[in-house]
Amino acid sequence: MLEREPMRWLQLTYKVPSEPSQKRVWVWRHLQNLGAFALQNSVYLLPFSEEVEKHFRQLAHEIREMGGEASIFSVVALDMADERRIMQTLVEARTTEYNTVIKVCARFLEKAASLIEAQNWNDQVHAEFSEVLEKVHVLFRTAKRHDLLGS
């Protein structure tokens, strides 16, 4: 069996001042928002793309602006088992996100069906459903944005 070429990854390594803690939380939230894989404390990976590079560069700039240090590297895993483990973790995280979308949709459809059957439809129900549909849309867009491996 032919082994495929190793993937190219971008690695962000950073150090943020310990105080105030909001800075660390801010960086962590941005990395979570990107769907980055935490290889170790303050070392995050994502599959290479120009968009990821742009986000990592912007984040590195922000880290430096807050008095921290940040470096970005283009890396290739030398051990395919390590790469498979990282890819599997990323795929599992995306699967969890997509499953959340499915569960929210299923609850929505169940409630909608019961309200239609009971003919209990009003402006408040319309507003609630609108909120749920917006939530589903946000959850789906987030999962899709994080899905850099095409899960």
Rosetta silent file (secondary structure, phi, psi, omega in degrees, C-alpha in Angstrom):
SEQUENCE: MLEREPMRWLQLTYKVPSEPSQKRVWVWRHLQNLGAFALQNSVYLLPFSEEVEKHFRQLAHEIREMGGEASIFSVVALDMADERRIMQTLVEARTTEYNTVIKVCARFLEKAASLIEAQNWNDQVHAEFSEVLEKVHVLFRTAKRHDLLGS
SCORE:     score description
SCORE:     0.000 S_00000001
   1 L     0.000  134.409  179.916    0.000    0.000    0.000 S_00000001
   2 L   -78.392  132.919  176.800    1.328    3.419   -0.936 S_00000001
   3 L   -86.763  135.348  179.882    1.821    5.846    1.918 S_00000001
   4 L   -75.918  163.851  176.348    0.622    9.369    1.173 S_00000001
   5 L   -66.726  143.942  176.812    2.824   12.415    1.494 S_00000001
   6 L   -63.785  149.480  178.319    2.852   13.962    4.964 S_00000001
   7 L   -75.917  155.012  172.399    0.635   16.996    5.426 S_00000001
   8 E   -95.773  132.873 -178.092    2.000   20.457    5.871 S_00000001
   9 E  -121.641  155.409  168.847    0.936   22.081    9.135 S_00000001
  10 E  -107.064  134.793 -178.964    1.213   25.538   10.616 S_00000001
  11 E  -118.838  126.934  174.120    2.360   25.688   14.209 S_00000001
  12 E  -107.864  122.215  176.038    1.813   28.663   16.482 S_00000001
  13 E  -116.979  131.661 -175.818    3.995   28.749   19.587 S_00000001
  14 E  -146.612  163.838  173.053    3.433   31.573   22.023 S_00000001
  15 E  -140.636  127.099 -178.397    4.027   32.923   25.504 S_00000001
  16 L  -117.427  142.977  176.436    1.681   35.475   27.066 S_00000001
  17 L   -52.709  142.835 -176.308    2.303   37.408   30.299 S_00000001
  18 L   -69.287  -25.643  178.301    0.710   35.579   33.234 S_00000001
  19 L  -126.240  139.550   -6.439   -1.132   38.701   34.396 S_00000001
  20 L   -74.795  151.634 -176.363   -3.741   39.729   33.635 S_00000001
  21 H   -66.216  -19.711  179.645   -5.187   36.277   32.976 S_00000001
  22 H   -57.923  -30.391 -179.814   -7.675   37.750   30.476 S_00000001
  23 H   -65.332  -44.593  178.594   -4.857   37.835   27.912 S_00000001
  24 H   -63.711  -42.688  179.923   -4.326   34.065   28.125 S_00000001
  25 H   -63.558  -41.417  179.624   -8.063   33.464   27.970 S_00000001
  26 H   -60.146  -46.091  179.399   -8.377   35.781   24.956 S_00000001
  27 H   -64.018  -46.537 -179.548   -5.661   33.869   23.056 S_00000001
  28 H   -57.985  -44.618  179.791   -7.144   30.504   24.039 S_00000001
  29 H   -62.466  -40.364  178.598  -10.609   31.551   22.839 S_00000001
  30 H   -64.635  -40.244  177.825   -9.232   32.696   19.496 S_00000001
  31 H   -66.325  -39.226  175.787   -7.422   29.391   19.029 S_00000001
  32 H   -63.107  -41.220  179.463  -10.605   27.499   19.938 S_00000001
  33 H   -62.061  -31.307  177.373  -12.523   29.635   17.457 S_00000001
  34 H   -80.466  -16.019 -176.713  -10.054   28.577   14.757 S_00000001
  35 L    80.492   25.715 -175.613  -10.430   24.904   15.724 S_00000001
  36 L   -70.834  149.674  177.874   -6.697   24.589   16.462 S_00000001
  37 E   -93.186  126.504  178.522   -5.183   21.414   17.918 S_00000001
  38 E   -84.235  102.914  177.959   -3.269   21.884   21.190 S_00000001
  39 E   -71.369  -42.538  175.706   -0.080   19.885   20.714 S_00000001
  40 E  -152.695  178.805  174.007    1.210   21.101   24.098 S_00000001
  41 L   -56.954  127.339  175.850    0.641   24.134   26.290 S_00000001
  42 L    64.660   19.851  175.162    0.981   27.191   24.061 S_00000001
  43 E  -130.763  113.319 -175.196    1.751   25.086   20.955 S_00000001
  44 E  -124.148  146.269 -179.699   -1.100   24.808   18.454 S_00000001
  45 E  -124.384  147.857  168.010   -1.402   23.188   15.019 S_00000001
  46 E  -145.728  150.359  174.722   -3.704   23.541   12.052 S_00000001
  47 E   -58.285  142.804 -177.219   -3.443   22.132    8.530 S_00000001
  48 L   -64.409  135.569  166.300   -1.686   24.636    6.283 S_00000001
  49 L  -159.728  158.636  178.166   -3.783   27.043    4.257 S_00000001
  50 H   -62.109  -35.474  179.667   -3.340   30.675    3.349 S_00000001
  51 H   -66.205  -44.241  177.732   -6.354   31.515    5.499 S_00000001
  52 H   -62.430  -42.664  178.542   -4.903   29.726    8.547 S_00000001
  53 H   -58.929  -43.209  178.906   -1.585   31.473    7.951 S_00000001
  54 H   -60.654  -45.292 -179.923   -3.387   34.831    7.865 S_00000001
  55 H   -65.240  -43.014  179.136   -5.199   34.065   11.132 S_00000001
  56 H   -64.419  -40.722  178.613   -2.028   32.830   12.849 S_00000001
  57 H   -62.469  -43.387  178.967   -0.110   35.918   11.696 S_00000001
  58 H   -63.809  -43.466  179.797   -2.842   38.206   13.035 S_00000001
  59 H   -65.171  -41.507  177.384   -2.982   36.308   16.316 S_00000001
  60 H   -60.613  -41.386  177.509    0.830   36.403   16.655 S_00000001
  61 H   -60.340  -46.699 -179.910    0.701   40.164   16.079 S_00000001
  62 H   -61.944  -40.929  179.263   -1.970   40.546   18.783 S_00000001
  63 H   -61.786  -44.648  178.909    0.069   38.410   21.209 S_00000001
  64 H   -64.289  -38.242  178.797    3.136   40.581   20.644 S_00000001
  65 H   -61.728  -31.348 -179.928    1.006   43.721   21.096 S_00000001
  66 L   -89.332   11.769  175.838   -0.043   42.462   24.537 S_00000001
  67 L    90.667   12.349  179.777    3.601   41.996   25.532 S_00000001
  68 L   -99.360 -172.484  177.293    3.929   38.319   24.669 S_00000001
  69 E  -123.558  145.552  178.783    6.031   36.308   22.256 S_00000001
  70 E  -151.688  141.240  176.520    4.793   34.324   19.265 S_00000001
  71 E  -135.736  144.676  177.890    6.352   32.290   16.472 S_00000001
  72 E  -119.968  133.205  179.333    4.776   30.579   13.485 S_00000001
  73 E  -128.528  147.235  169.065    6.358   27.569   11.812 S_00000001
  74 E   -95.595  122.107 -174.220    5.511   25.469    8.791 S_00000001
  75 E  -130.503  157.899  174.211    6.013   21.866    9.899 S_00000001
  76 E  -129.578  132.217  178.653    5.691   18.323    8.608 S_00000001
  77 L   -70.455  130.788  177.130    5.223   15.389   10.976 S_00000001
  78 L   -84.525  -21.611  178.489    8.104   12.946   10.721 S_00000001
  79 L  -109.468  112.903 -177.401    6.072   10.225   12.422 S_00000001
  80 H   -62.915  -28.551  177.665    2.921    9.348   10.473 S_00000001
  81 H   -64.348  -39.094  176.611    1.381    7.863   13.635 S_00000001
  82 H   -62.741  -44.936 -179.492    1.607   11.293   15.280 S_00000001
  83 H   -63.199  -43.704  178.742   -0.024   12.907   12.279 S_00000001
  84 H   -61.205  -39.830  179.213   -2.815   10.319   12.191 S_00000001
  85 H   -62.718  -44.506  179.515   -3.441   10.871   15.926 S_00000001
  86 H   -65.214  -45.164  179.911   -3.710   14.634   15.444 S_00000001
  87 H   -62.493  -41.299  179.194   -5.943   14.258   12.391 S_00000001
  88 H   -62.067  -41.563  178.223   -8.169   11.791   14.258 S_00000001
  89 H   -62.250  -43.233  178.552   -8.518   14.233   17.160 S_00000001
  90 H   -64.535  -42.657  179.222   -9.479   17.034   14.760 S_00000001
  91 H   -63.837  -42.754  178.827  -12.005   14.806   12.957 S_00000001
  92 H   -62.599  -39.592  178.230  -13.537   13.701   16.281 S_00000001
  93 H   -63.525  -41.974  179.034  -13.883   17.326   17.395 S_00000001
  94 H   -67.545  -39.573  178.404  -15.650   18.217   14.139 S_00000001
  95 H   -59.674  -42.056  177.024  -17.894   15.158   14.416 S_00000001
  96 H   -60.721  -43.590  178.998  -18.926   16.313   17.891 S_00000001
  97 H   -63.595  -45.747  179.683  -19.724   19.778   16.515 S_00000001
  98 H   -64.601  -37.992  177.720  -21.762   18.368   13.613 S_00000001
  99 H   -63.708  -34.485  175.751  -23.598   16.003   16.000 S_00000001
 100 H   -62.852  -43.270  177.476  -24.554   19.004   18.137 S_00000001
 101 H   -59.269  -45.700 -178.956  -26.076   20.637   15.054 S_00000001
 102 H   -61.757  -43.608 -179.569  -28.005   17.439   14.309 S_00000001
 103 H   -64.147  -43.036  178.884  -29.319   17.184   17.900 S_00000001
 104 H   -63.622  -41.371  178.183  -30.474   20.811   17.957 S_00000001
 105 H   -63.737  -42.771 -179.198  -32.209   20.305   14.593 S_00000001
 106 H   -62.278  -44.103  177.777  -33.902   17.105   15.787 S_00000001
 107 H   -62.822  -40.972  179.281  -35.257   18.825   18.923 S_00000001
 108 H   -60.640  -48.751 -178.069  -36.434   21.739   16.778 S_00000001
 109 H   -64.199  -38.640  178.456  -38.259   19.468   14.323 S_00000001
 110 H   -62.580  -46.546 -179.998  -39.861   17.472   17.141 S_00000001
 111 H   -66.487  -41.503  179.654  -41.178   20.625   18.820 S_00000001
 112 H   -61.637  -43.882 -179.768  -42.314   22.106   15.495 S_00000001
 113 H   -61.870  -42.510 -179.214  -44.222   18.943   14.606 S_00000001
 114 H   -67.668  -37.315  178.670  -46.024   18.879   17.964 S_00000001
 115 H   -69.391  -37.739  177.901  -46.974   22.570   17.708 S_00000001
 116 H   -66.021  -44.211  179.837  -48.247   22.135   14.158 S_00000001
 117 H   -61.486  -39.917  179.956  -50.254   19.081   15.188 S_00000001
 118 L   -82.503   -3.900 -176.547  -51.763   20.977   18.140 S_00000001
 119 L    51.757   44.627 -177.682  -52.290   24.026   15.914 S_00000001
 120 L  -111.852   63.901 -174.979  -50.624   26.069   18.619 S_00000001
 121 L  -111.051  127.950  178.082  -48.738   28.534   16.442 S_00000001
 122 L  -149.197 -177.765 -177.108  -48.339   32.199   17.441 S_00000001
 123 H   -62.723  -35.712  179.098  -45.912   35.122   17.271 S_00000001
 124 H   -64.791  -42.102  178.514  -43.998   33.949   20.343 S_00000001
 125 H   -63.738  -42.389  176.980  -43.461   30.518   18.771 S_00000001
 126 H   -57.223  -45.623 -178.852  -42.303   32.192   15.548 S_00000001
 127 H   -64.460  -43.416  178.741  -39.782   34.260   17.528 S_00000001
 128 H   -62.571  -43.693 -179.729  -38.508   31.224   19.453 S_00000001
 129 H   -65.370  -37.333  177.266  -38.134   29.210   16.260 S_00000001
 130 H   -60.908  -42.419  178.189  -36.315   32.067   14.611 S_00000001
 131 H   -63.490  -43.632 -179.558  -33.830   32.096   17.519 S_00000001
 132 H   -64.122  -42.912  179.564  -33.331   28.329   17.326 S_00000001
 133 H   -63.942  -36.965  176.312  -32.769   28.459   13.572 S_00000001
 134 H   -65.191  -41.283  177.694  -30.202   31.228   14.029 S_00000001
 135 H   -60.834  -44.614  178.239  -28.461   29.110   16.682 S_00000001
 136 H   -60.049  -43.859 -179.884  -28.392   26.141   14.284 S_00000001
 137 H   -61.188  -44.665  179.065  -26.973   28.360   11.573 S_00000001
 138 H   -64.079  -45.792  179.243  -24.212   29.658   13.890 S_00000001
 139 H   -60.021  -43.354 -179.532  -23.378   26.135   15.114 S_00000001
 140 H   -66.637  -45.240  178.837  -23.208   24.833   11.546 S_00000001
 141 H   -60.350  -39.826  179.072  -21.062   27.735   10.286 S_00000001
 142 H   -64.269  -47.535  178.962  -18.686   27.224   13.215 S_00000001
 143 H   -60.995  -43.084 -179.933  -18.377   23.485   12.574 S_00000001
 144 H   -64.638  -40.514  179.055  -17.859   24.094    8.853 S_00000001
 145 H   -64.260  -37.124  179.770  -15.204   26.760    9.530 S_00000001
 146 H   -76.429  -18.073 -172.482  -13.361   24.358   11.849 S_00000001
 147 L   -81.807   68.359 -177.165  -13.624   21.474    9.358 S_00000001
 148 L   -78.291  -10.980  179.132  -10.284   22.018    7.636 S_00000001
 149 L  -103.143    1.521  178.691   -9.874   18.303    6.919 S_00000001
 150 L    68.837   43.471  179.842  -13.250   17.899    5.213 S_00000001
 151 L   -56.833    0.000    0.000  -14.754   15.603    7.845 S_00000001
